[in-house]
Coordinates of N, CA, C and O in Angstrom, one line a residue:
M1 N -8.8 74.8 7.2 CA -9.7 74.7 9.1 C -8.0 74.3 9.8 O -7.1 73.4 9.0
S2 N -7.8 74.6 10.7 CA -6.9 74.2 11.5 C -6.5 73.4 12.5 O -7.9 73.5 13.1
T3 N -5.3 72.9 12.8 CA -5.5 71.7 14.1 C -4.9 72.5 15.3 O -4.0 72.8 15.4
V4 N -5.1 72.4 16.2 CA -4.8 72.6 17.7 C -4.4 71.4 18.5 O -5.3 70.3 18.5
V5 N -3.3 71.3 18.1 CA -2.0 70.4 19.7 C -2.2 70.6 20.9 O -1.5 71.4 20.9
I6 N -2.3 69.8 21.6 CA -2.5 70.0 22.9 C -1.1 69.2 23.1 O -1.0 67.7 23.6
S7 N 0.0 70.2 24.3 CA 1.1 69.9 24.4 C 1.2 69.5 25.9 O 2.3 68.2 26.4
Q8 N 0.4 69.6 26.3 CA 1.0 70.4 27.9 C -1.2 69.5 28.4 O -1.6 70.3 28.3
Q9 N -1.3 68.7 29.4 CA -2.6 69.0 30.4 C -2.7 70.0 31.6 O -1.9 70.2 32.1
P10 N -3.5 70.5 31.4 CA -3.7 71.1 32.7 C -3.4 70.8 34.0 O -3.7 69.7 34.4
V11 N -2.7 71.4 34.9 CA -2.6 71.1 36.2 C -2.8 72.1 36.9 O -3.3 73.4 36.8
V12 N -3.0 71.9 38.4 CA -3.7 72.2 39.4 C -2.6 72.5 40.3 O -2.0 71.4 41.1
V13 N -2.1 73.1 40.8 CA -0.9 73.3 42.1 C -1.4 74.5 43.2 O -1.9 75.0 42.7
T14 N -1.0 73.3 44.4 CA -2.3 74.4 45.7 C -0.6 75.0 45.9 O 0.1 74.2 46.5
Q15 N -0.2 76.1 46.1 CA 0.7 76.8 47.1 C -0.1 77.4 48.5 O -1.2 78.0 48.3
P16 N 0.5 77.4 49.6 CA -0.4 77.9 50.9 C 0.4 79.9 50.7 O 1.2 80.0 49.2
Q17 N -0.5 80.4 51.1 CA -0.4 81.0 51.2 C 1.3 82.2 52.0 O 1.4 81.6 52.5
Q18 N 1.7 82.6 51.7 CA 3.0 83.1 51.6 C 3.1 83.9 52.9 O 4.1 83.4 53.6
G19 N 1.5 84.6 53.0 CA 2.0 85.0 54.8 C 0.7 84.3 55.6 O 0.2 85.6 56.4
E20 N 0.8 83.1 55.9 CA 0.1 82.5 57.2 C 0.4 80.7 57.5 O 1.4 81.0 56.3
W21 N 0.5 80.8 58.6 CA 0.8 79.4 59.3 C 0.2 78.3 58.4 O -1.0 78.4 58.0
Q22 N 0.3 77.0 57.9 CA 0.1 76.1 57.3 C -0.7 75.2 58.4 O -2.0 74.8 58.1
T23 N -0.8 75.8 59.6 CA -1.7 74.9 60.2 C -2.1 75.7 61.6 O -1.3 76.4 61.6
D24 N -3.0 75.7 62.5 CA -3.1 76.6 63.7 C -2.5 76.5 65.0 O -2.0 75.4 64.8
L25 N -2.4 77.3 65.8 CA -1.7 77.1 67.1 C -1.7 75.5 67.6 O -0.8 74.9 67.9
C26 N -2.9 74.9 67.7 CA -4.0 74.0 68.6 C -4.1 72.7 67.7 O -4.9 72.1 68.2
D27 N -4.0 72.2 66.2 CA -4.0 71.8 65.6 C -3.0 70.3 65.3 O -2.8 70.2 64.5
C28 N -2.8 70.2 66.7 CA -2.3 68.8 66.8 C -2.8 67.9 65.7 O -2.0 67.0 65.8
C29 N -4.2 67.5 65.2 CA -4.1 66.0 64.7 C -3.7 66.1 63.2 O -4.1 64.8 62.7
S30 N -3.6 67.4 62.8 CA -3.2 67.7 61.2 C -1.6 66.9 61.4 O -1.1 66.0 59.6
D31 N -1.0 66.5 62.2 CA 0.0 65.7 62.4 C 0.6 65.4 63.9 O 1.7 65.3 64.1
V32 N 0.2 64.0 64.6 CA -0.2 63.4 65.2 C 1.2 63.0 65.9 O 2.2 63.3 66.6
G33 N 2.1 62.9 64.9 CA 3.4 62.2 64.9 C 4.6 63.5 65.7 O 5.4 63.3 67.1
V34 N 4.8 64.6 65.6 CA 5.1 65.9 65.6 C 4.9 66.3 67.1 O 5.3 66.2 67.8
C35 N 3.5 65.8 67.2 CA 2.3 66.0 68.4 C 3.2 65.5 69.7 O 3.7 65.7 70.5
L36 N 3.5 64.0 69.5 CA 3.9 62.4 70.2 C 5.7 63.3 70.0 O 5.5 62.9 71.3
C37 N 5.8 63.2 69.6 CA 7.6 63.8 69.6 C 7.9 64.9 70.4 O 8.3 64.6 71.3
G38 N 6.4 65.8 70.2 CA 6.4 67.1 70.8 C 6.4 66.8 73.0 O 7.2 66.9 73.5
L39 N 5.5 66.3 72.4 CA 4.8 65.5 73.7 C 6.0 64.5 75.0 O 6.4 65.0 76.0
F40 N 6.4 63.9 74.2 CA 7.5 63.2 74.8 C 9.0 63.4 75.1 O 9.2 62.9 75.5
C41 N 9.4 64.5 74.3 CA 10.4 64.2 74.2 C 10.7 66.4 73.1 O 11.1 66.6 71.9
F42 N 10.6 67.1 74.0 CA 9.5 68.6 73.9 C 11.5 68.9 73.4 O 11.7 69.4 72.1
T43 N 12.8 68.5 73.8 CA 14.0 68.8 74.1 C 14.3 68.1 72.1 O 14.9 69.3 71.2
C44 N 13.8 67.1 71.9 CA 14.2 66.6 70.9 C 13.5 67.1 68.9 O 14.3 67.6 68.1
L45 N 12.4 68.1 69.3 CA 11.7 68.4 68.2 C 12.2 69.4 68.9 O 11.8 70.3 67.8
G46 N 12.4 70.1 69.6 CA 13.4 71.0 69.5 C 14.5 72.0 68.9 O 15.1 72.5 68.2
C47 N 15.0 70.8 68.9 CA 16.6 70.5 68.3 C 16.3 70.5 66.5 O 17.1 70.8 66.2
Q48 N 14.8 69.8 66.7 CA 15.4 69.5 65.4 C 14.5 70.6 64.1 O 15.1 71.2 63.3
V49 N 13.6 71.3 65.6 CA 13.4 73.1 64.5 C 14.6 73.6 64.2 O 14.6 74.0 63.5
A50 N 15.3 73.5 65.3 CA 16.9 74.6 64.8 C 17.7 73.5 64.0 O 18.1 74.7 63.4
A51 N 18.1 72.5 63.9 CA 18.7 72.2 63.1 C 17.8 72.3 61.4 O 18.8 72.5 60.5
D52 N 16.7 72.1 61.3 CA 15.8 72.9 59.5 C 16.5 74.4 59.8 O 16.4 74.3 58.4
M53 N 16.9 74.9 60.7 CA 16.7 76.6 60.1 C 18.3 76.9 60.5 O 18.5 77.7 60.2
D54 N 19.1 75.5 60.6 CA 20.4 75.7 61.1 C 21.0 76.5 62.2 O 21.2 77.8 61.9
E55 N 20.0 76.6 62.9 CA 20.6 77.7 64.3 C 21.3 76.3 65.6 O 20.8 74.7 65.2
C56 N 21.1 77.2 66.3 CA 22.0 76.5 67.2 C 20.4 75.3 67.9 O 19.5 75.8 68.3
C57 N 21.1 74.4 68.6 CA 20.2 73.5 69.1 C 18.9 73.7 69.8 O 17.9 73.5 70.4
L58 N 19.3 75.1 71.3 CA 19.3 75.1 72.3 C 17.9 76.0 71.5 O 16.8 76.7 73.0
C59 N 18.3 77.1 71.0 CA 16.8 77.7 70.1 C 16.0 77.3 69.4 O 15.4 78.5 69.4
G60 N 15.1 76.2 69.2 CA 14.5 75.5 68.9 C 12.9 75.7 68.9 O 12.0 77.1 68.8
P61 N 12.8 75.9 70.4 CA 11.5 76.3 71.0 C 11.5 77.7 71.8 O 10.5 77.5 72.4
T62 N 12.6 78.8 71.3 CA 12.2 80.0 71.8 C 11.4 81.0 71.2 O 11.2 81.1 69.8
M63 N 11.1 82.0 71.2 CA 10.3 83.0 71.2 C 10.8 83.8 69.8 O 10.7 83.9 68.6
A64 N 12.3 83.9 70.2 CA 13.5 84.8 68.9 C 13.0 83.3 67.8 O 13.0 84.2 66.4
M65 N 13.1 82.2 67.5 CA 13.2 81.6 66.6 C 11.8 81.3 66.2 O 12.0 81.6 64.3
R66 N 10.9 81.6 66.5 CA 9.5 82.1 65.8 C 9.2 83.1 65.2 O 8.5 83.1 64.3
S67 N 10.0 83.8 66.1 CA 9.5 85.2 65.0 C 10.6 85.6 64.1 O 10.3 85.8 62.4
V68 N 11.9 84.7 64.4 CA 12.1 84.4 63.2 C 11.7 84.0 61.3 O 11.5 85.0 60.6
Y69 N 11.1 82.8 61.9 CA 10.3 82.6 61.0 C 9.3 83.1 60.2 O 9.2 82.9 59.4
R70 N 8.6 83.7 60.7 CA 7.9 84.3 60.5 C 7.8 85.3 60.2 O 7.3 85.6 59.2
T71 N 9.3 86.3 59.7 CA 9.4 86.8 59.3 C 9.7 86.4 57.7 O 10.0 87.0 57.1
R72 N 11.0 85.7 58.3 CA 11.3 84.5 57.0 C 9.9 84.3 55.3 O 10.5 84.6 54.5
Y73 N 8.8 84.4 56.5 CA 7.3 83.9 55.2 C 6.5 84.5 55.3 O 5.4 84.8 54.8
G74 N 6.6 86.6 56.2 CA 5.8 86.6 56.3 C 4.8 86.6 56.8 O 3.9 87.1 56.3
I75 N 4.7 86.1 57.6 CA 3.4 85.3 58.5 C 3.1 87.0 59.5 O 4.2 87.1 60.4
P76 N 1.8 86.8 59.8 CA 1.9 88.3 60.3 C 2.0 87.9 61.6 O 1.4 86.7 61.8
G77 N 2.0 88.9 62.5 CA 1.9 88.9 63.5 C 2.7 89.7 64.6 O 3.6 90.7 64.4
S78 N 3.4 89.5 65.7 CA 4.0 90.5 67.0 C 4.9 89.9 67.7 O 4.6 88.6 67.5
L79 N 6.0 90.5 68.3 CA 6.5 89.8 69.0 C 6.1 89.4 70.0 O 6.2 88.7 71.1
M80 N 4.8 90.3 70.7 CA 4.2 89.4 71.5 C 3.5 88.8 71.3 O 3.2 88.1 72.9
G81 N 2.8 88.4 70.9 CA 2.0 87.4 70.0 C 2.9 86.2 69.9 O 2.6 85.0 70.6
D82 N 4.1 85.9 69.7 CA 5.2 85.1 69.9 C 5.7 85.1 71.3 O 6.3 83.9 71.7
F83 N 5.6 85.5 71.6 CA 6.2 85.1 73.4 C 5.4 84.7 73.9 O 5.1 84.1 75.2
L84 N 3.5 84.8 73.9 CA 2.3 85.0 74.5 C 2.4 83.1 73.9 O 1.7 82.4 75.4
A85 N 2.6 83.5 73.0 CA 2.6 81.6 72.0 C 3.9 81.0 72.6 O 3.5 79.7 73.1
T86 N 5.2 80.4 73.0 CA 5.6 80.4 73.2 C 5.8 80.5 75.0 O 6.3 79.5 75.5
G87 N 5.5 81.8 75.2 CA 5.1 81.8 77.2 C 4.1 80.9 78.0 O 4.2 80.1 78.5
C88 N 3.1 81.2 77.1 CA 1.5 80.3 77.6 C 1.3 78.7 77.2 O 1.0 78.0 77.9
C89 N 2.2 78.8 75.5 CA 1.9 77.0 75.5 C 3.0 76.6 74.1 O 3.1 76.6 72.8
P90 N 4.0 76.6 75.0 CA 5.3 76.4 74.2 C 5.4 74.8 73.4 O 6.0 74.9 72.2
L91 N 4.1 74.1 74.0 CA 4.6 72.9 73.4 C 3.8 73.0 72.2 O 4.3 72.3 70.8
C92 N 2.5 73.7 71.8 CA 2.0 74.0 70.8 C 2.6 74.0 69.7 O 2.1 74.8 68.6
S93 N 3.3 76.1 70.6 CA 4.2 76.9 69.1 C 5.0 76.0 69.0 O 5.7 76.0 67.4
L94 N 5.7 75.6 69.4 CA 7.1 74.4 68.9 C 6.3 73.1 67.7 O 6.8 73.5 66.7
C95 N 5.2 72.6 68.2 CA 4.6 71.5 67.0 C 4.3 72.6 66.3 O 4.2 72.1 65.1
Q96 N 3.1 73.2 65.9 CA 2.9 74.4 65.2 C 4.7 75.2 64.0 O 4.3 74.7 62.8
L97 N 5.3 75.3 64.5 CA 6.5 75.7 63.8 C 7.3 74.3 62.9 O 7.3 74.9 62.0
K98 N 7.3 73.4 63.7 CA 7.6 71.9 62.7 C 6.2 71.4 62.0 O 6.9 71.2 61.0
R99 N 5.4 71.7 62.1 CA 4.7 71.3 61.3 C 3.8 72.1 60.0 O 4.3 71.9 58.9
D100 N 4.7 73.8 60.0 CA 4.7 74.3 59.5 C 6.0 74.2 58.7 O 6.0 74.2 56.9
I101 N 6.9 74.2 58.8 CA 8.4 73.5 58.1 C 8.0 72.1 57.5 O 8.4 71.9 56.6
N102 N 7.6 71.5 58.0 CA 7.1 70.9 57.5 C 6.5 70.1 56.0 O 7.1 69.8 55.3
K103 N 5.3 71.4 56.0 CA 4.7 71.3 55.1 C 5.2 72.4 54.0 O 5.2 71.9 52.7
R104 N 6.0 72.8 54.5 CA 6.7 73.7 53.5 C 8.2 73.3 52.7 O 8.0 72.7 51.7
K105 N 8.5 72.0 53.8 CA 9.1 71.2 52.9 C 9.1 70.3 51.6 O 9.6 70.4 50.3
S106 N 7.3 69.9 52.1 CA 6.9 69.0 51.0 C 6.7 69.9 50.0 O 6.1 69.1 48.8
M107 N 6.4 71.1 49.7 CA 6.1 71.7 48.6 C 7.5 72.0 48.3 O 7.0 73.1 47.1
G108 N 8.1 72.5 48.6 CA 9.5 72.7 47.7 C 9.7 74.1 48.3 O 10.7 75.2 47.3
I109 N 9.1 74.2 49.3 CA 9.4 76.2 49.3 C 9.6 76.6 51.0 O 9.5 77.4 51.1
F110 N 11.0 75.6 51.0 CA 11.4 75.6 52.3 C 12.2 75.9 52.1 O 13.3 75.4 51.4

């Protein structure tokens, strides 16, 4: 009769899908702090996003930043979609980007 020694417990790790946003465009309730920051100081939130991505402060809320981020993480979409998101709802677009950065940081994949 052999004895089996278990040296590690099974662990469940939830990893985000590589090619999708961590939150929806209008999912403000998932991180109210980010939404309030964007609402009351849009420029500050834009600078935070730019700093996270090692870019110029003025680049944060732009279509280009969203496109670069989407490409880096394999998130499906198009330049037209980025243009519409940043043009029609810049606050939601910027908040989504910052929420995504925060979630990826917390998971160690940013």
